[in-house]
Coordinates of C-alpha atoms in Angstrom, one line a residue:
M16 CA -65.2 -57.6 93.0
E17 CA -64.9 -55.1 96.7
D18 CA -62.8 -53.1 94.6
K19 CA -65.3 -52.2 92.0
I20 CA -69.0 -51.0 91.1
T21 CA -69.8 -52.4 87.9
I22 CA -72.7 -51.7 85.8
I23 CA -74.3 -55.0 84.1
E24 CA -77.0 -53.7 82.2
G25 CA -78.2 -50.6 80.6
P26 CA -76.3 -47.6 78.5
P27 CA -73.0 -46.6 79.8
P28 CA -72.8 -44.0 82.3
V29 CA -73.4 -40.1 81.3
F30 CA -70.6 -38.3 83.2
E31 CA -71.4 -34.4 83.7
K32 CA -67.9 -32.4 84.2
I33 CA -68.4 -30.6 87.3
D34 CA -66.1 -27.8 88.8
D35 CA -67.3 -27.4 92.5
G36 CA -64.8 -26.2 94.6
W37 CA -64.9 -29.4 97.2
A38 CA -64.7 -31.5 94.2
L39 CA -61.9 -30.1 92.6
G40 CA -60.1 -30.7 95.8
L41 CA -60.1 -34.4 95.7
T42 CA -58.1 -34.3 92.3
E43 CA -55.1 -32.8 93.7
S44 CA -52.3 -34.5 92.4
S45 CA -49.1 -34.2 90.3
A46 CA -51.1 -34.9 87.2
Y47 CA -54.0 -32.8 85.9
Y48 CA -57.5 -34.9 86.1
G49 CA -60.8 -33.7 85.7
M50 CA -64.1 -34.6 87.7
A51 CA -67.2 -35.8 86.7
L52 CA -70.5 -36.6 88.2
T53 CA -72.6 -39.6 87.0
R54 CA -76.4 -40.6 88.4
L55 CA -77.1 -44.6 88.4
R56 CA -80.3 -46.2 89.4
T57 CA -80.0 -49.0 92.0
F58 CA -81.4 -51.5 94.4
N59 CA -79.0 -51.2 96.8
G60 CA -77.3 -47.6 96.9
P61 CA -76.5 -47.6 100.9
A62 CA -74.6 -50.8 100.5
L63 CA -72.6 -49.7 97.4
V64 CA -71.7 -46.6 99.4
E65 CA -70.5 -48.6 101.9
R66 CA -68.5 -50.5 100.0
C67 CA -66.8 -47.6 98.5
H68 CA -66.2 -46.2 102.6
R69 CA -64.7 -49.8 103.3
R70 CA -62.2 -49.2 100.5
W71 CA -61.4 -45.6 101.4
N72 CA -61.0 -46.6 105.2
R73 CA -58.3 -49.1 104.1
Q74 CA -56.6 -46.5 101.8
E75 CA -57.6 -48.6 99.0
P76 CA -59.2 -47.5 95.6
I77 CA -62.4 -48.2 94.2
F78 CA -63.3 -48.1 90.6
L79 CA -66.5 -48.0 88.4
H80 CA -66.5 -50.6 85.8
Y81 CA -68.6 -50.0 82.7
R82 CA -69.0 -50.5 78.9
N83 CA -68.4 -47.5 76.7
E84 CA -70.3 -46.6 73.6
M85 CA -68.3 -48.9 71.6
G86 CA -68.7 -51.9 74.1
L87 CA -65.3 -51.6 75.3
E88 CA -64.8 -52.0 79.2
Q89 CA -63.5 -49.2 81.2
Q90 CA -62.9 -48.1 84.6
V91 CA -62.5 -44.9 86.3
P92 CA -61.6 -44.2 90.2
I93 CA -64.4 -43.1 92.4
L94 CA -63.5 -40.1 94.6
A95 CA -67.2 -39.6 96.5
A96 CA -70.2 -41.5 96.5
R97 CA -74.1 -40.8 97.8
A98 CA -77.1 -42.5 97.8
S99 CA -80.5 -41.1 97.6
E100 CA -84.3 -42.3 97.5
V101 CA -86.5 -40.7 94.8
D102 CA -89.8 -41.3 93.7
E103 CA -88.6 -44.1 91.1
G104 CA -86.3 -45.6 93.4
Q105 CA -83.0 -45.6 94.5
V106 CA -80.0 -43.5 92.7
L107 CA -76.3 -43.8 93.3
F108 CA -74.2 -40.6 92.8
L109 CA -70.7 -40.8 92.1
W110 CA -67.9 -38.6 91.5
I111 CA -65.0 -39.8 89.5
R112 CA -61.9 -39.0 88.1
Y113 CA -60.6 -38.9 84.7
P114 CA -57.4 -37.8 82.6
M115 CA -58.2 -34.8 81.2
D116 CA -57.5 -35.9 77.4
S117 CA -60.1 -38.9 77.9
H118 CA -63.0 -36.5 77.6
G119 CA -62.2 -34.3 74.7
D120 CA -60.4 -31.7 77.4
E121 CA -57.1 -30.0 76.3

């Protein structure tokens, strides 16, 4: 369970495509990937960010595990994470990588 963050209830995450320069640098590879940001409400944001940092410090990936709109399980790699406190509680910001054809991109 340390290799993923799982959404256990609620709707599928909303992924917002991003084109920030610093974030695009995270996708450098031989394949072409897109970057997206998702915001998740949580009760333990700092602990989840720490889980990501532990994996990255060991040069290991960590994934966001969720059910899509059809109810099928999916995983996407998490490339950056940040927790924040808002009036409604804690929010976890996750920057993820996806293959360009999986979100309708050419």
